[in-house]
Coordinates of C-alpha atoms in Angstrom, one line a residue:
Chain A
M1 CA 0.0 0.0 -0.1
T2 CA 1.3 3.5 -0.7
K3 CA 1.4 6.5 1.3
A4 CA -1.7 8.1 2.9
L5 CA -3.0 11.1 1.2
L6 CA -5.4 12.3 3.8
A7 CA -6.6 11.5 7.4
V8 CA -10.2 11.4 8.6
V9 CA -10.0 13.1 12.1
G10 CA -13.6 13.6 12.4
A11 CA -16.9 11.8 10.9
A12 CA -20.6 12.0 12.1
E13 CA -24.0 11.9 10.8
T14 CA -26.7 14.0 11.6
T15 CA -28.2 13.7 15.1
Q16 CA -31.5 12.1 13.6
M17 CA -32.0 10.2 10.7
G18 CA -35.3 9.6 8.6
T19 CA -37.9 12.2 8.9
I20 CA -36.6 15.4 10.6
P21 CA -39.2 18.0 10.5
N22 CA -37.6 20.6 12.7
L23 CA -34.6 21.1 10.4
S24 CA -34.6 22.8 7.2
Q25 CA -31.8 21.6 4.7
I26 CA -29.1 24.1 5.9
G27 CA -29.8 23.2 9.3
L28 CA -29.1 19.5 8.5
Q29 CA -25.8 20.7 7.1
A30 CA -25.0 22.5 10.2
D31 CA -26.0 19.6 12.4
A32 CA -23.7 17.3 10.6
A33 CA -20.9 19.9 10.3
L34 CA -20.9 20.7 14.2
N35 CA -21.2 16.8 15.0
A36 CA -18.1 15.9 12.9
C37 CA -16.3 19.2 14.4
R38 CA -17.0 17.9 17.9
D39 CA -15.8 14.6 16.8
A40 CA -12.5 16.0 15.8
G41 CA -12.4 18.1 19.0
I42 CA -12.4 21.3 17.3
T43 CA -14.9 24.1 16.1
P44 CA -15.8 25.3 12.5
Q45 CA -14.0 28.4 13.3
Q46 CA -10.6 26.4 13.3
V47 CA -11.5 25.0 9.7
D48 CA -10.4 26.7 6.8
G49 CA -11.4 24.5 4.0
L50 CA -15.3 23.8 3.2
A51 CA -16.7 21.5 0.6
L52 CA -20.4 21.3 -0.1
A53 CA -23.1 19.9 -2.6
G54 CA -26.8 20.5 -2.4
G55 CA -26.2 24.1 -1.3
N56 CA -23.9 27.0 -1.8
P57 CA -20.8 26.7 0.5
V58 CA -20.8 30.4 0.8
D59 CA -23.9 30.1 2.7
L60 CA -23.0 27.4 4.8
A61 CA -19.8 28.9 5.6
Q62 CA -21.6 32.1 6.8
Y63 CA -24.3 30.0 8.6
L64 CA -21.3 28.1 10.5
G65 CA -19.3 31.3 11.1
M66 CA -16.3 30.2 8.9
A67 CA -14.1 32.2 6.7
P68 CA -12.6 29.5 4.6
A69 CA -9.4 29.9 2.3
W70 CA -10.6 26.9 0.2
V71 CA -14.0 26.1 -1.0
D72 CA -15.4 23.4 -3.3
G73 CA -18.9 23.0 -4.6
T74 CA -18.4 20.4 -7.4
P75 CA -22.1 19.3 -8.0
V76 CA -22.0 16.1 -10.0
G77 CA -24.8 14.3 -8.0
G78 CA -24.6 11.8 -5.0
C79 CA -20.9 11.1 -5.5
S80 CA -19.9 14.9 -5.2
F81 CA -18.7 14.3 -1.7
L82 CA -16.3 11.6 -2.5
M83 CA -15.0 13.8 -5.1
H84 CA -14.6 16.6 -2.7
V85 CA -12.5 14.2 -0.5
R86 CA -10.1 13.7 -3.7
H87 CA -10.0 17.5 -4.2
A88 CA -9.4 18.2 -0.4
A89 CA -6.3 16.1 -0.7
A90 CA -5.0 18.0 -3.5
A91 CA -5.8 21.3 -1.8
I92 CA -4.2 20.2 1.4
R93 CA -1.1 19.1 -0.4
A94 CA -0.9 22.2 -2.3
G95 CA -1.1 24.1 0.9
Y96 CA -4.4 26.1 0.1
C97 CA -5.7 24.9 3.4
Q98 CA -4.8 22.8 6.5
T99 CA -8.4 21.6 7.7
V100 CA -11.2 20.5 5.4
L101 CA -14.9 20.0 6.2
V102 CA -17.0 18.2 3.7
V103 CA -20.7 18.6 4.3
H104 CA -23.8 17.0 3.3
G105 CA -27.2 17.8 4.5
E106 CA -30.6 17.3 2.4
S107 CA -34.2 17.4 3.6
G108 CA -35.0 14.9 1.0
R109 CA -38.4 13.5 2.7
S110 CA -39.6 16.9 4.4
R111 CA -38.4 19.1 1.7
I112 CA -37.7 22.0 4.1
G113 CA -35.7 24.6 2.5
K114 CA -35.3 22.5 -0.4
P115 CA -37.4 23.2 -3.9
P116 CA -40.3 21.0 -4.0
P117 CA -40.3 17.9 -6.5
P118 CA -41.0 17.0 -9.3
F119 CA -37.5 18.5 -10.6
T120 CA -38.1 18.7 -14.4
P121 CA -35.1 19.4 -16.4
D122 CA -34.5 22.6 -18.3
P123 CA -36.4 22.3 -21.5
T124 CA -33.3 23.7 -23.5
S125 CA -30.9 21.2 -22.2
L126 CA -30.3 18.1 -24.2
A127 CA -32.1 15.9 -21.4
G128 CA -34.8 18.5 -21.5
Q129 CA -35.3 18.2 -25.1
F130 CA -34.4 14.4 -25.9
E131 CA -35.3 12.5 -22.7
A132 CA -38.0 14.5 -20.7
P133 CA -40.8 14.5 -23.6
F134 CA -40.6 10.5 -23.4
G135 CA -41.0 10.4 -19.7
G136 CA -37.5 10.2 -18.7
I137 CA -37.7 12.7 -15.9
V138 CA -37.3 11.1 -12.6
P139 CA -34.4 8.9 -11.3
P140 CA -36.9 5.5 -11.1
T141 CA -37.7 6.0 -14.9
M142 CA -34.3 6.9 -16.1
F143 CA -31.5 5.0 -14.0
T144 CA -33.6 1.9 -14.4
V145 CA -33.6 2.1 -18.3
P146 CA -30.2 0.3 -19.1
V147 CA -30.8 -2.6 -16.7
L148 CA -33.0 -5.0 -18.9
R149 CA -29.8 -4.8 -21.5
Y150 CA -27.6 -5.9 -18.8
L151 CA -30.0 -8.9 -17.7
H152 CA -30.6 -9.8 -21.3
T153 CA -26.7 -9.8 -22.3
H154 CA -26.1 -12.3 -19.2
G155 CA -29.0 -14.3 -19.4
L156 CA -30.4 -13.1 -16.0
T157 CA -33.8 -12.4 -14.8
P158 CA -35.2 -9.6 -12.5
A159 CA -34.3 -12.2 -9.5
A160 CA -30.5 -10.7 -9.9
L161 CA -32.0 -7.4 -8.6
A162 CA -34.1 -9.1 -5.9
E163 CA -31.0 -10.9 -4.4
V164 CA -29.2 -7.6 -3.9
V165 CA -32.2 -6.5 -1.7
V166 CA -32.3 -9.7 0.1
A167 CA -28.6 -9.5 1.1
Q168 CA -28.8 -6.0 2.1
R169 CA -31.8 -6.5 4.4
R170 CA -29.6 -8.8 6.1
W171 CA -27.3 -6.1 6.9
A172 CA -30.1 -3.5 7.8
A173 CA -31.5 -5.8 10.5
L174 CA -28.2 -5.3 12.2
N175 CA -28.3 -1.4 12.1
P176 CA -30.4 0.3 14.8
R177 CA -30.7 3.4 12.4
A178 CA -31.7 1.5 9.1
K179 CA -35.2 2.3 7.8
F180 CA -36.3 -1.0 6.3
K181 CA -35.2 -4.1 8.6
E182 CA -37.9 -6.4 7.5
Q183 CA -36.3 -9.5 6.2
L184 CA -37.6 -10.5 2.6
T185 CA -37.3 -13.3 0.2
V186 CA -36.5 -13.0 -3.6
D187 CA -40.3 -13.8 -4.3
Q188 CA -41.6 -11.3 -1.9
V189 CA -39.3 -8.7 -3.6
L190 CA -40.5 -9.7 -7.1
A191 CA -44.0 -9.7 -6.2
D192 CA -43.9 -6.2 -4.4
R193 CA -45.3 -3.2 -6.2
P194 CA -44.0 -2.5 -9.6
I195 CA -42.3 1.2 -9.9
A196 CA -40.7 0.8 -13.3
W197 CA -40.5 -2.8 -14.6
P198 CA -38.3 -4.8 -13.6
F199 CA -37.9 -2.7 -10.5
T200 CA -40.3 -3.3 -7.7
L201 CA -40.7 -1.2 -4.7
P202 CA -37.9 -2.5 -2.2
M203 CA -35.3 -2.4 -5.2
C204 CA -35.8 1.5 -5.0
C205 CA -34.4 3.8 -2.2
P206 CA -36.7 5.6 0.0
Q207 CA -36.5 9.4 0.3
T208 CA -35.4 10.3 3.7
D209 CA -33.9 13.5 5.8
G210 CA -30.2 13.5 6.9
G211 CA -26.7 14.5 6.5
G212 CA -23.2 13.6 7.5
A213 CA -19.6 15.4 7.4
L214 CA -16.0 14.4 7.6
V215 CA -13.1 16.4 9.0
L216 CA -9.7 16.0 7.1
V217 CA -6.3 16.9 7.6
S218 CA -2.9 15.7 6.1
P219 CA -1.7 12.4 7.4
E220 CA 1.1 14.2 9.4
R221 CA -1.4 16.0 11.5
A222 CA -3.5 12.9 12.3
R223 CA -2.1 12.5 15.8
D224 CA -3.0 15.8 16.9
F225 CA -6.6 14.8 17.1
P226 CA -8.4 12.7 19.9
G227 CA -9.8 9.7 17.9
R228 CA -8.5 7.0 15.9
P229 CA -7.6 8.3 12.5
V230 CA -8.5 6.7 9.4
F231 CA -6.5 7.2 6.3
V232 CA -7.3 7.7 2.5
I233 CA -4.8 6.1 0.2
G234 CA -6.3 6.1 -3.2
T235 CA -8.8 8.1 -5.0
G236 CA -10.7 8.1 -8.4
E237 CA -13.2 10.2 -10.5
A238 CA -14.7 10.0 -13.9
T239 CA -17.6 11.0 -15.7
E240 CA -19.8 9.5 -18.7
T241 CA -22.8 11.2 -19.6
G242 CA -26.0 13.3 -18.1
M243 CA -28.2 11.5 -20.4
I244 CA -29.1 7.9 -19.6
S245 CA -29.7 7.1 -23.2
Q246 CA -26.0 8.1 -24.3
M247 CA -24.4 5.8 -21.8
V248 CA -21.9 4.0 -24.2
D249 CA -22.8 0.5 -23.1
F250 CA -25.8 -0.4 -21.1
T251 CA -24.1 -3.1 -19.5
T252 CA -21.1 -1.5 -17.9
S253 CA -20.3 1.9 -16.6
R254 CA -17.2 3.6 -18.1
A255 CA -17.0 6.0 -15.2
F256 CA -17.3 3.3 -12.6
R257 CA -14.2 1.4 -14.5
A258 CA -12.2 4.6 -14.6
S259 CA -12.7 5.8 -11.5
G260 CA -12.2 2.6 -9.7
R261 CA -9.2 1.8 -11.5
A262 CA -7.7 5.1 -10.7
A263 CA -8.4 4.8 -7.0
F264 CA -6.8 1.1 -6.7
D265 CA -3.8 2.2 -8.7
Q266 CA -3.2 5.1 -6.4
A267 CA -3.8 3.0 -3.3
G268 CA -1.6 0.2 -4.7
I269 CA -3.8 -2.5 -3.8
S270 CA -5.3 -5.4 -5.4
H271 CA -9.0 -6.8 -5.0
S272 CA -7.7 -9.4 -2.4
D273 CA -6.7 -6.5 0.1
V274 CA -10.4 -5.3 0.2
D275 CA -11.9 -6.1 3.5
H276 CA -15.3 -4.0 3.2
L277 CA -16.9 -2.3 0.2
M278 CA -19.7 0.1 -0.1
I279 CA -21.3 0.7 -3.4
Y280 CA -23.7 3.6 -3.9
D281 CA -27.0 1.8 -4.4
A282 CA -30.1 4.4 -5.1
F283 CA -31.4 1.2 -7.0
A284 CA -30.8 -2.4 -6.7
H285 CA -28.7 -2.8 -9.8
L286 CA -26.0 -0.6 -8.8
P287 CA -24.1 -3.2 -6.6
L288 CA -24.3 -5.5 -9.6
Y289 CA -22.7 -2.8 -12.0
G290 CA -20.2 -1.8 -9.0
L291 CA -19.0 -5.2 -8.2
E292 CA -18.2 -6.2 -12.0
D293 CA -16.8 -2.5 -12.9
L294 CA -14.6 -2.4 -10.0
G295 CA -13.3 -5.5 -10.8
F296 CA -14.5 -7.9 -8.1
C297 CA -16.6 -10.1 -10.2
A298 CA -16.4 -11.0 -14.1
P299 CA -19.4 -9.3 -16.1
G300 CA -22.6 -11.0 -15.6
E301 CA -21.4 -13.1 -12.5
A302 CA -22.2 -10.6 -9.5
A303 CA -25.7 -11.7 -9.0
G304 CA -24.6 -15.2 -8.3
Y305 CA -21.8 -13.9 -6.0
I306 CA -24.3 -12.1 -4.1
A307 CA -26.9 -15.2 -4.3
A308 CA -24.3 -17.1 -2.7
G309 CA -23.8 -15.0 0.4
H310 CA -20.3 -13.5 -0.3
T311 CA -21.6 -10.0 0.2
S312 CA -23.8 -10.7 3.1
P313 CA -23.0 -10.9 7.2
G314 CA -20.2 -13.6 7.2
G315 CA -19.2 -13.5 3.8
R316 CA -15.9 -13.2 2.2
L317 CA -16.6 -9.7 0.8
P318 CA -19.2 -7.6 3.1
V319 CA -20.9 -5.2 0.8
N320 CA -23.1 -1.8 2.0
T321 CA -22.9 -3.0 5.5
N322 CA -25.4 -0.2 6.8
G323 CA -27.9 -1.9 4.7
G324 CA -27.3 0.6 1.9
G325 CA -29.2 3.2 0.1
I326 CA -32.2 0.9 -0.6
A327 CA -32.7 0.0 3.1
Y328 CA -30.5 2.3 5.4
M329 CA -31.6 5.8 4.2
H330 CA -31.4 7.8 1.1
S331 CA -31.6 11.5 1.4
G332 CA -31.1 12.2 -2.4
M333 CA -27.3 12.3 -2.4
Y334 CA -26.4 9.2 -0.5
G335 CA -22.3 9.3 -1.3
M336 CA -21.7 10.9 2.3
Y337 CA -23.4 7.9 4.0
V338 CA -21.0 5.3 2.0
M339 CA -18.1 7.1 3.5
Q340 CA -19.4 7.5 6.9
E341 CA -19.8 3.6 6.8
C342 CA -16.4 2.9 5.7
V343 CA -15.0 5.1 8.4
R344 CA -17.0 3.6 11.0
Q345 CA -15.9 0.1 9.8
M346 CA -12.1 1.2 9.8
R347 CA -12.7 2.7 13.2
G348 CA -14.2 -0.4 14.4
I349 CA -17.3 1.1 15.6
A350 CA -19.9 0.2 13.0
P351 CA -23.2 -1.4 14.3
A352 CA -22.5 -4.4 12.0
Q353 CA -18.6 -4.6 12.2
V354 CA -16.6 -6.5 10.1
P355 CA -14.1 -8.1 12.3
G356 CA -10.4 -7.1 11.8
A357 CA -11.2 -5.1 8.5
R358 CA -8.2 -3.0 7.4
V359 CA -9.2 -1.8 3.9
S360 CA -12.4 -0.4 3.1
V361 CA -13.6 0.8 -0.4
A362 CA -16.1 3.4 -1.0
H363 CA -17.7 3.9 -4.8
G364 CA -20.2 6.5 -5.4
V365 CA -22.3 7.4 -8.4
G366 CA -23.1 10.9 -9.6
G367 CA -26.6 11.4 -11.5
M368 CA -27.7 8.4 -13.6
F369 CA -24.5 6.8 -14.4
G370 CA -23.3 10.4 -14.9
A371 CA -20.1 10.2 -12.8
A372 CA -18.5 8.2 -10.3
A373 CA -15.9 8.5 -7.6
T374 CA -14.0 6.0 -5.6
L375 CA -12.1 6.2 -2.4
V376 CA -9.7 3.6 -0.7
F377 CA -9.6 3.8 3.1
T378 CA -7.2 1.9 5.9
N379 CA -7.0 2.1 9.4
E380 CA -3.4 1.3 8.9
G381 CA -1.0 4.6 8.9
Chain B
M1 CA -58.2 20.9 -14.8
K2 CA -57.0 20.4 -18.3
P3 CA -54.8 17.2 -18.5
Q4 CA -51.1 18.2 -18.5
G5 CA -49.4 17.5 -21.9
R6 CA -46.0 15.9 -22.1
L7 CA -43.0 18.0 -21.1
M8 CA -42.2 20.0 -24.1
P9 CA -38.6 20.5 -25.5
K10 CA -37.6 24.0 -26.0
I11 CA -35.6 24.3 -29.2
T12 CA -32.1 25.7 -29.2
P13 CA -30.2 27.0 -32.3
E14 CA -27.8 23.7 -32.5
T15 CA -31.1 21.4 -32.3
S16 CA -33.4 23.2 -34.7
H17 CA -32.5 21.2 -37.7
F18 CA -33.6 18.3 -35.9
W19 CA -37.0 19.2 -34.5
Q20 CA -37.7 21.0 -38.1
G21 CA -37.1 17.7 -39.7
C22 CA -39.4 15.9 -37.4
K23 CA -42.2 18.1 -38.2
E24 CA -41.4 17.2 -42.1
G25 CA -41.4 13.6 -41.0
K26 CA -37.6 13.1 -41.2
L27 CA -35.3 11.9 -38.6
R28 CA -32.2 14.0 -39.2
L29 CA -28.9 13.1 -37.7
Q30 CA -25.4 14.7 -38.3
R31 CA -22.3 13.3 -39.8
C32 CA -18.9 14.3 -39.7
D33 CA -17.2 15.4 -42.8
A34 CA -13.7 14.5 -41.6
C35 CA -14.0 11.2 -40.1
A36 CA -17.7 10.2 -41.2
H37 CA -18.9 9.6 -37.5
T38 CA -22.7 9.6 -37.8
Y39 CA -24.2 11.1 -34.1
F40 CA -27.0 12.2 -32.1
P41 CA -27.9 14.5 -30.1
P42 CA -27.3 17.5 -32.2
R43 CA -24.0 19.8 -31.8
P44 CA -22.1 21.5 -34.5
F45 CA -19.0 19.8 -34.3
C46 CA -17.9 16.1 -34.3
P47 CA -17.8 14.4 -30.8
V48 CA -15.1 11.9 -31.8
C49 CA -12.6 14.0 -33.8
A50 CA -13.6 17.7 -32.9
H51 CA -13.8 18.6 -36.7
D52 CA -16.5 21.6 -37.3
R53 CA -17.5 20.8 -40.6
V54 CA -20.7 18.4 -40.2
S55 CA -23.4 17.5 -42.4
V56 CA -27.0 16.8 -41.6
V57 CA -28.3 13.3 -43.1
V58 CA -31.6 11.8 -43.0
A59 CA -32.1 8.4 -41.1
S60 CA -33.5 5.5 -42.6
G61 CA -36.1 5.6 -39.6
R62 CA -35.3 2.0 -38.7
A63 CA -34.0 0.9 -35.3
R64 CA -33.9 -1.7 -32.8
L65 CA -35.0 -1.9 -29.1
Y66 CA -31.9 -1.7 -27.0
S67 CA -33.6 -1.5 -23.7
Y68 CA -36.4 0.1 -21.6
A69 CA -38.1 0.2 -18.2
I70 CA -42.0 0.1 -18.0
S71 CA -42.8 3.2 -15.6
H72 CA -45.7 2.9 -13.2
I73 CA -45.2 6.2 -12.2
P74 CA -47.2 8.8 -13.8
A75 CA -45.4 11.5 -16.1
P76 CA -46.5 14.7 -17.8
G77 CA -48.8 13.3 -20.7
L78 CA -48.2 9.9 -20.2
E79 CA -50.4 7.5 -18.6
P80 CA -49.0 4.5 -16.8
P81 CA -47.9 1.9 -17.4
F82 CA -45.8 3.0 -20.3
A83 CA -41.9 2.1 -21.6
V84 CA -39.4 4.6 -21.5
A85 CA -37.3 3.2 -24.2
V86 CA -33.8 3.6 -25.9
V87 CA -33.4 2.4 -29.5
T88 CA -30.3 1.9 -31.6
L89 CA -31.0 3.6 -35.1
D90 CA -29.6 1.5 -38.0
E91 CA -27.0 4.4 -38.5
G92 CA -25.6 3.8 -35.1
P93 CA -26.7 6.5 -32.7
R94 CA -29.3 5.6 -29.8
M95 CA -32.0 8.0 -28.7
M96 CA -34.6 7.8 -25.9
T97 CA -38.2 7.2 -27.2
N98 CA -41.6 5.6 -26.6
I99 CA -42.7 2.5 -28.2
T100 CA -46.3 3.0 -29.9
G101 CA -48.7 0.6 -31.4
C102 CA -48.2 -2.2 -29.2
P103 CA -49.0 -3.0 -25.6
Q104 CA -46.7 -1.7 -22.8
E105 CA -45.9 -5.3 -21.4
P106 CA -42.5 -7.2 -21.6
G107 CA -44.2 -10.0 -23.9
F108 CA -44.7 -7.4 -26.5
L109 CA -41.3 -5.6 -26.1
A110 CA -38.5 -7.8 -26.9
L111 CA -35.1 -6.6 -26.9
D112 CA -33.6 -6.0 -30.4
M113 CA -37.1 -6.3 -32.0
P114 CA -37.1 -4.2 -35.2
L115 CA -38.7 -0.7 -35.2
R116 CA -39.5 2.2 -37.4
V117 CA -40.0 5.9 -36.6
T118 CA -43.2 7.7 -36.4
F119 CA -43.9 11.0 -35.5
L120 CA -46.3 12.4 -32.9
D121 CA -47.5 15.9 -33.6
L122 CA -47.5 18.0 -30.5
S123 CA -47.3 21.8 -31.6
D124 CA -46.7 24.0 -34.7
E125 CA -43.1 23.6 -33.7
V126 CA -42.6 20.1 -32.2
A127 CA -43.3 16.6 -33.5
L128 CA -41.6 13.8 -31.3
P129 CA -40.0 10.8 -32.8
L130 CA -41.6 7.7 -31.6
F131 CA -40.9 4.0 -32.4
T132 CA -43.4 1.2 -33.5
P133 CA -42.7 -2.2 -34.2
E134 CA -41.9 -3.1 -37.9
G135 CA -44.7 -4.6 -39.6
A136 CA -47.4 -2.7 -37.3
A137 CA -50.3 -0.8 -38.8

């Protein structure tokens, strides 16, 4: 493994999760930021770098009483926060700032201080002209469109998607904060209410309120903070398309492959080094694409790997150990929670702790296969 | 209350030839004068080689069903269930569309089935390119 790029010295989610009627979106962001700062033993006034998506970092800086020397508002969807971590590594190395807060907070369910749905695309945009008129408007009718081609190519059925739900509900049952803990069978998942065939309701994420934040410093400063540091040793980012219809190959994400490769190469790790994996799952197909595009499974083999129990509790590669976006929570931009679970696992404090885990990978998607970001964490520094 | 129609495209200078073609019953693509790459959606340069001399070409209107999801969620101007589909044109590019002239059920929507373009007139400026199974009335 290579030298650490960053140390995570503070990590926290919002005090509450799920339905939070007493906080607006900026209030959720502040709650998460203050919790992460307390975890690091500092205040926001001691932080000189701020990254935020789902709002303007200028507004949050003022709200928290910060005067940052560096800000990043890269907004590529749910994996923005993973990209912010990558960008923060470069900024800290360049000397632009010393301590970075990466913040997410979203009133995805209560929608307080957030524009109401449905969010229709700008009618002059290419998606607005060439996708929205055909009903490709909301994630359940866009993100799902490639999947039939994937299933057809590999001779699979919708049961492949149901297996993902069954496996992740096992993890959710171990997590007190998970929204959906009920155990389901493949048949029950397939018989549930159709949302966008072949997707049924349990294959789709809920919309909830919540947030999270990380405090990042150079690895050299990690020991100045009270908690057990977690190190970032590899990072990757990539984009493909803002139009799902223009994804090059519906059976594989170019952005997933490029981002994953960059992160693994930078970390100097191979797949057998990975003890724990988080794959952003707004919908049940993403762990299939993620396992294959990151190189853990050959094309078409992820569903069988999951059905065999390899990603479930006790399996050889625990995946989405908080229950995932489809069972834990999903505020809209879920990437922050992927990283929070990686940090908990590396600190050894996860509700469903993977015994002895040393290397954890976070993989996020932005938009509908629009962008990707990958991070490699370790607790060995 | 009047039922809401489909979300309407707002035509931009770079896309006007496409939408004008649809009103005339023609599916217009662009082809690079340098590398002969045929592409969609419209833009005034080649996305493969960046050459800025490109020609408008009329597609055959033949396509095959690449993938789809059958939405059970209402969308403006579309009554569930309806398939949000992506087709591969014979010329190579892919586009999102709806499949018309057949039930919106998996048994009637086989991947790779041959399709041909048909145009749904929506306004003085806009006709949407939809696709129907080859051989359907």
